[in-house]
mmCIF file of C-alpha atoms in Angstrom:
data_model
loop_
_atom_site.group_PDB
_atom_site.id
_atom_site.type_symbol
_atom_site.label_atom_id
_atom_site.label_comp_id
_atom_site.label_asym_id
_atom_site.label_seq_id
_atom_site.Cartn_x
_atom_site.Cartn_y
_atom_site.Cartn_z
ATOM 1 C CA MET A 412 -12.723 13.909 -1.006
ATOM 2 C CA HIS A 413 -12.394 14.916 -4.642
ATOM 3 C CA LYS A 414 -13.981 12.262 -6.842
ATOM 4 C CA GLN A 415 -13.094 12.050 -10.507
ATOM 5 C CA SER A 416 -15.080 10.330 -13.241
ATOM 6 C CA GLN A 417 -15.369 6.598 -12.726
ATOM 7 C CA PRO A 418 -15.310 3.794 -15.328
ATOM 8 C CA LYS A 419 -18.643 2.344 -16.433
ATOM 9 C CA ARG A 420 -17.251 -1.143 -15.990
ATOM 10 C CA LEU A 421 -15.328 -2.040 -12.885
ATOM 11 C CA SER A 422 -13.554 -5.351 -12.426
ATOM 12 C CA VAL A 423 -11.324 -5.687 -9.374
ATOM 13 C CA ILE A 424 -9.123 -8.621 -8.418
ATOM 14 C CA VAL A 425 -8.551 -8.654 -4.652
ATOM 15 C CA ALA A 426 -5.146 -10.306 -4.423
ATOM 16 C CA VAL A 427 -4.174 -12.032 -1.173
ATOM 17 C CA PRO A 428 -0.625 -13.431 -1.124
ATOM 18 C CA THR A 429 -0.306 -16.023 1.639
ATOM 19 C CA ALA A 430 2.787 -17.526 3.221
ATOM 20 C CA GLY A 431 2.295 -20.664 5.293
ATOM 21 C CA GLY A 432 -1.468 -20.648 4.819
ATOM 22 C CA VAL A 433 -2.022 -18.443 7.879
ATOM 23 C CA TRP A 434 -4.297 -15.403 8.045
ATOM 24 C CA ALA A 435 -4.496 -13.010 10.999
ATOM 25 C CA SER A 436 -8.001 -13.163 12.477
ATOM 26 C CA ASP A 437 -8.332 -9.354 12.291
ATOM 27 C CA PHE A 438 -7.517 -9.583 8.587
ATOM 28 C CA GLY A 439 -10.223 -12.208 8.053
ATOM 29 C CA VAL A 440 -12.844 -10.041 9.741
ATOM 30 C CA SER A 441 -11.734 -6.994 7.715
ATOM 31 C CA LEU A 442 -11.882 -8.910 4.433
ATOM 32 C CA ALA A 443 -15.341 -10.321 5.193
ATOM 33 C CA SER A 444 -16.617 -6.860 6.144
ATOM 34 C CA MET A 445 -15.214 -5.374 2.958
ATOM 35 C CA PHE A 446 -16.965 -7.929 0.765
ATOM 36 C CA ALA A 447 -20.186 -7.426 2.719
ATOM 37 C CA SER A 448 -19.984 -3.733 1.810
ATOM 38 C CA LEU A 449 -20.064 -4.509 -1.922
ATOM 39 C CA SER A 450 -23.856 -4.220 -1.923
ATOM 40 C CA SER A 451 -23.706 -0.744 -0.402
ATOM 41 C CA VAL A 452 -24.741 2.494 -2.070
ATOM 42 C CA GLU A 453 -21.147 2.942 -3.261
ATOM 43 C CA SER A 454 -21.631 0.165 -5.827
ATOM 44 C CA ARG A 455 -24.307 2.200 -7.614
ATOM 45 C CA ARG A 456 -21.633 4.448 -9.101
ATOM 46 C CA TYR A 457 -20.722 1.702 -11.526
ATOM 47 C CA ARG A 458 -22.824 0.298 -14.338
ATOM 48 C CA SER A 459 -21.045 -3.045 -14.039
ATOM 49 C CA LEU A 460 -19.222 -4.250 -10.937
ATOM 50 C CA GLN A 461 -17.248 -7.429 -10.408
ATOM 51 C CA VAL A 462 -14.945 -8.038 -7.443
ATOM 52 C CA SER A 463 -13.074 -11.347 -7.314
ATOM 53 C CA LEU A 464 -11.047 -12.727 -4.427
ATOM 54 C CA VAL A 465 -7.901 -14.610 -5.432
ATOM 55 C CA LYS A 466 -5.516 -16.265 -2.992
ATOM 56 C CA LYS A 467 -2.069 -17.616 -3.780
ATOM 57 C CA GLU A 468 0.228 -19.501 -1.423
ATOM 58 C CA GLY A 469 3.988 -19.681 -1.598
ATOM 59 C CA SER A 470 7.267 -18.693 -0.013
ATOM 60 C CA ILE A 471 8.510 -16.330 -2.747
ATOM 61 C CA LEU A 472 6.439 -13.156 -2.531
ATOM 62 C CA PRO A 473 7.642 -11.547 -5.801
ATOM 63 C CA ASN A 474 6.422 -14.619 -7.705
ATOM 64 C CA MET A 475 2.967 -14.331 -6.152
ATOM 65 C CA ARG A 476 2.667 -10.612 -6.875
ATOM 66 C CA GLN A 477 3.824 -11.136 -10.462
ATOM 67 C CA ALA A 478 1.278 -13.929 -10.947
ATOM 68 C CA PHE A 479 -1.532 -11.748 -9.566
ATOM 69 C CA ALA A 480 -0.601 -8.915 -11.926
ATOM 70 C CA GLU A 481 -0.462 -11.205 -14.946
ATOM 71 C CA LEU A 482 -3.852 -12.636 -14.003
ATOM 72 C CA ALA A 483 -5.324 -9.125 -13.797
ATOM 73 C CA VAL A 484 -3.922 -8.226 -17.220
ATOM 74 C CA ASN A 485 -4.923 -11.492 -18.899
ATOM 75 C CA THR A 486 -8.498 -11.456 -17.568
ATOM 76 C CA GLY A 487 -9.127 -7.818 -18.448
ATOM 77 C CA ALA A 488 -9.560 -6.619 -14.865
ATOM 78 C CA THR A 489 -9.570 -2.853 -14.458
ATOM 79 C CA HIS A 490 -7.878 -2.939 -11.040
ATOM 80 C CA LEU A 491 -5.603 -5.084 -8.910
ATOM 81 C CA PHE A 492 -6.039 -4.639 -5.158
ATOM 82 C CA PHE A 493 -3.235 -6.031 -2.998
ATOM 83 C CA VAL A 494 -4.170 -6.828 0.597
ATOM 84 C CA ASP A 495 -1.686 -8.657 2.818
ATOM 85 C CA THR A 496 -2.926 -11.158 5.388
ATOM 86 C CA ASP A 497 -1.534 -9.198 8.350
ATOM 87 C CA GLN A 498 -3.523 -6.020 7.650
ATOM 88 C CA ALA A 499 -6.670 -4.861 9.452
ATOM 89 C CA PHE A 500 -8.685 -2.180 7.655
ATOM 90 C CA PRO A 501 -12.116 -0.494 7.425
ATOM 91 C CA ALA A 502 -14.922 -2.165 5.453
ATOM 92 C CA ASP A 503 -15.034 0.744 2.979
ATOM 93 C CA THR A 504 -11.288 0.666 2.203
ATOM 94 C CA LEU A 505 -11.740 -0.457 -1.415
ATOM 95 C CA TRP A 506 -14.435 2.156 -2.110
ATOM 96 C CA ARG A 507 -12.334 4.955 -0.674
ATOM 97 C CA LEU A 508 -9.285 4.042 -2.732
ATOM 98 C CA LEU A 509 -11.344 3.608 -5.911
ATOM 99 C CA ALA A 510 -12.923 7.040 -5.416
ATOM 100 C CA TRP A 511 -9.567 8.752 -5.969
ATOM 101 C CA ASP A 512 -9.379 7.367 -9.524
ATOM 102 C CA ARG A 513 -5.565 7.248 -9.487
ATOM 103 C CA SER A 514 -3.241 4.831 -11.243
ATOM 104 C CA VAL A 515 -1.647 3.755 -7.966
ATOM 105 C CA VAL A 516 -2.896 4.614 -4.473
ATOM 106 C CA ALA A 517 -1.890 2.903 -1.242
ATOM 107 C CA CYS A 518 -2.008 3.066 2.527
ATOM 108 C CA ASN A 519 0.993 4.166 4.551
ATOM 109 C CA ILE A 520 1.472 1.068 6.705
ATOM 110 C CA VAL A 521 3.237 1.125 10.084
ATOM 111 C CA THR A 522 6.057 -1.399 10.341
ATOM 112 C CA LYS A 523 5.945 -4.288 12.811
ATOM 113 C CA ALA A 524 9.070 -3.202 14.680
ATOM 114 C CA MET A 525 10.090 -1.122 17.657
ATOM 115 C CA PRO A 526 10.669 1.719 17.304
ATOM 116 C CA ALA A 527 8.014 1.674 14.611
ATOM 117 C CA THR A 528 8.109 3.704 11.423
ATOM 118 C CA THR A 529 6.077 3.802 8.202
ATOM 119 C CA THR A 530 6.649 2.280 4.773
ATOM 120 C CA ALA A 531 6.142 5.470 2.729
ATOM 121 C CA ARG A 532 9.076 7.627 1.687
ATOM 122 C CA ALA A 533 9.356 11.011 0.014
ATOM 123 C CA LYS A 534 11.990 11.702 -2.638
ATOM 124 C CA THR A 535 15.202 13.360 -1.455
ATOM 125 C CA ASP A 536 18.268 14.629 -3.274
ATOM 126 C CA VAL A 537 20.283 11.616 -2.124
ATOM 127 C CA THR A 538 20.289 8.638 -4.484
ATOM 128 C CA ASP A 539 18.223 5.681 -3.286
ATOM 129 C CA LYS A 540 17.316 7.426 -0.040
ATOM 130 C CA GLY A 541 13.987 8.751 1.106
ATOM 131 C CA LYS A 542 12.511 10.769 3.932
ATOM 132 C CA VAL A 543 9.941 8.969 6.077
ATOM 133 C CA VAL A 544 6.377 10.092 5.353
ATOM 134 C CA PHE A 545 4.172 10.267 8.455
ATOM 135 C CA SER A 546 0.377 10.419 8.443
ATOM 136 C CA PRO A 547 -0.386 12.851 11.276
ATOM 137 C CA PRO A 548 -3.770 13.142 13.021
ATOM 138 C CA GLY A 549 -6.315 15.186 11.116
ATOM 139 C CA GLN A 550 -4.536 15.069 7.756
ATOM 140 C CA GLU A 551 -6.786 13.886 4.946
ATOM 141 C CA GLY A 552 -6.489 13.602 1.200
ATOM 142 C CA LEU A 553 -3.730 12.274 -1.006
ATOM 143 C CA THR A 554 0.015 12.731 -0.683
ATOM 144 C CA PRO A 555 2.434 11.828 -3.492
ATOM 145 C CA VAL A 556 5.220 9.502 -2.358
ATOM 146 C CA TRP A 557 8.417 8.105 -3.832
ATOM 147 C CA ARG A 558 8.224 4.627 -2.297
ATOM 148 C CA VAL A 559 5.593 2.742 -0.300
ATOM 149 C CA GLY A 560 4.819 -0.853 0.634
ATOM 150 C CA THR A 561 2.224 -2.940 -1.164
ATOM 151 C CA GLY A 562 0.452 -4.181 1.997
ATOM 152 C CA ILE A 563 -2.671 -2.297 0.902
ATOM 153 C CA MET A 564 -2.380 -0.934 -2.623
ATOM 154 C CA LEU A 565 -4.868 -0.365 -5.467
ATOM 155 C CA ILE A 566 -3.408 -0.437 -8.985
ATOM 156 C CA LYS A 567 -5.046 0.293 -12.316
ATOM 157 C CA THR A 568 -4.139 -2.739 -14.412
ATOM 158 C CA ARG A 569 -3.217 -0.649 -17.427
ATOM 159 C CA VAL A 570 -0.011 0.532 -15.689
ATOM 160 C CA PHE A 571 1.567 -2.878 -16.254
ATOM 161 C CA LYS A 572 1.446 -2.290 -20.007
ATOM 162 C CA ASP A 573 3.891 0.594 -19.539
ATOM 163 C CA MET A 574 6.527 -1.484 -17.730
ATOM 164 C CA ASP A 575 8.857 -4.308 -18.672
ATOM 165 C CA MET A 576 8.840 -7.556 -16.697
ATOM 166 C CA PRO A 577 9.550 -8.437 -13.993
ATOM 167 C CA TRP A 578 7.125 -5.985 -12.397
ATOM 168 C CA PHE A 579 8.105 -6.875 -8.824
ATOM 169 C CA PRO A 580 11.878 -7.436 -8.845
ATOM 170 C CA MET A 581 14.051 -8.007 -5.801
ATOM 171 C CA THR A 582 17.356 -6.165 -6.081
ATOM 172 C CA TRP A 583 20.640 -6.499 -4.212
ATOM 173 C CA ARG A 584 21.684 -3.158 -2.686
ATOM 174 C CA ASP A 585 25.227 -2.351 -1.615
ATOM 175 C CA ASP A 586 26.069 1.230 -0.702
ATOM 176 C CA GLY A 587 29.299 0.379 1.089
ATOM 177 C CA THR A 588 27.760 0.211 4.549
ATOM 178 C CA ILE A 589 24.498 -1.685 4.045
ATOM 179 C CA HIS A 590 24.312 -4.977 2.187
ATOM 180 C CA LYS A 591 20.785 -6.272 1.699
ATOM 181 C CA TYR A 592 18.038 -7.157 -0.737
ATOM 182 C CA GLN A 593 15.494 -4.491 -1.619
ATOM 183 C CA GLY A 594 11.942 -5.795 -1.373
ATOM 184 C CA GLU A 595 9.708 -6.398 -4.362
ATOM 185 C CA ASP A 596 7.404 -3.562 -3.273
ATOM 186 C CA TRP A 597 10.112 -0.938 -3.683
ATOM 187 C CA GLY A 598 11.186 -2.688 -6.876
ATOM 188 C CA PHE A 599 7.667 -2.113 -8.183
ATOM 189 C CA CYS A 600 7.857 1.544 -7.140
ATOM 190 C CA GLU A 601 11.107 1.881 -9.107
ATOM 191 C CA LYS A 602 9.353 0.504 -12.166
ATOM 192 C CA LEU A 603 6.531 3.018 -11.722
ATOM 193 C CA GLU A 604 9.008 5.861 -11.345
ATOM 194 C CA LYS A 605 10.823 4.925 -14.566
ATOM 195 C CA ALA A 606 7.475 4.763 -16.377
ATOM 196 C CA GLY A 607 6.494 8.211 -15.061
ATOM 197 C CA ILE A 608 3.543 6.874 -13.075
ATOM 198 C CA PRO A 609 2.918 8.717 -9.776
ATOM 199 C CA ILE A 610 2.221 6.950 -6.490
ATOM 200 C CA PHE A 611 -0.165 8.344 -3.894
ATOM 201 C CA VAL A 612 -0.991 7.589 -0.263
ATOM 202 C CA ASP A 613 -4.425 8.134 1.304
ATOM 203 C CA MET A 614 -3.421 9.922 4.496
ATOM 204 C CA GLY A 615 -6.706 9.655 6.371
ATOM 205 C CA LEU A 616 -7.362 6.012 5.544
ATOM 206 C CA SER A 617 -3.789 5.099 6.498
ATOM 207 C CA ARG A 618 -4.514 6.010 10.112
ATOM 208 C CA GLU A 619 -7.393 3.526 10.197
ATOM 209 C CA VAL A 620 -5.230 0.602 9.105
ATOM 210 C CA THR A 621 -3.185 -1.535 11.491
ATOM 211 C CA HIS A 622 -0.375 -3.990 10.835
ATOM 212 C CA VAL A 623 -1.138 -7.077 12.895
ATOM 213 C CA GLY A 624 1.762 -8.744 14.694
ATOM 214 C CA ARG A 625 2.276 -9.252 18.410
ATOM 215 C CA TYR A 626 -0.296 -6.500 18.582
ATOM 216 C CA ALA A 627 -1.861 -4.061 16.136
ATOM 217 C CA TYR A 628 0.803 -1.606 14.981
ATOM 218 C CA GLY A 629 -0.938 1.639 14.060
ATOM 219 C CA HIS A 630 -0.246 5.336 13.642
ATOM 220 C CA ASP A 631 -1.119 6.022 17.276
ATOM 221 C CA LEU A 632 2.151 4.229 18.068
ATOM 222 C CA ILE A 633 3.994 6.608 15.749
ATOM 223 C CA ASP A 634 2.272 9.571 17.425
ATOM 224 C CA THR A 635 3.446 8.385 20.845
ATOM 225 C CA GLN A 636 7.018 7.879 19.663
ATOM 226 C CA LEU A 637 7.172 11.305 18.039
ATOM 227 C CA GLY A 638 5.731 12.860 21.187
ATOM 228 C CA LEU A 639 8.370 11.199 23.344
ATOM 229 C CA ASP A 640 11.118 12.281 20.936
ATOM 230 C CA LYS A 641 9.945 15.900 21.166
ATOM 231 C CA MET A 642 9.886 15.719 24.957
ATOM 232 C CA GLN A 643 13.418 14.310 25.028
ATOM 233 C CA ASP A 644 14.665 16.996 22.633
ATOM 234 C CA LYS A 645 13.099 19.687 24.835
ATOM 235 C CA GLU A 646 14.696 18.220 27.957
ATOM 236 C CA LEU A 647 18.100 18.123 26.270
ATOM 237 C CA LYS A 648 17.775 21.759 25.156
ATOM 238 C CA ASN A 649 16.818 22.770 28.701
ATOM 239 C CA GLY A 650 19.771 20.895 30.142
ATOM 240 C CA SER A 651 17.625 18.351 31.997
#
């Protein structure tokens, strides 16, 4: 992993938006393990280190994300780290994302749906459309993306100074065939795009994260689906 110069002072707000006051048990274990890792050798890279856990409860997610961001700006935090309560992740997740030293870097989360897909999209030539970004086995490093969810996302607080409020808007989309609200995560990505701020996904780390629902939705599920799709395509071509 390429590591760029790091700030002498590091202040991270770990932001946990909570609906209904319920946390997945796998998330709780992951969060505890992450905070336990704060005394590891990784912390020695920084002259000053402060990591604060902040929880907000509510039913309107954009309001919670906006409040977290304003708190990060007003308290002088260097980073805002979004972690949703249905994510399970490695203990060193924060360190690995910090090491990239990017304005915005996230994990490519698998959706809790069948057939499953991922939240990251690459820019296409079609307005408001994007090609699904997969995180295949063995691929490491960063990949630039057009849109991605905020389930696990590290943001340098200074980016908010380059964008008008609201930072996490929900927008009504109507393309003639689909009528729905666009989530606040993609609204945030739109704001970043207009401000010229790139978004990256950590491909290797993404494969170690699961989205906890009826069971843990991970990239191995995507691998299986893609494998079955290839088999079906081959059978169709062979006339089976």
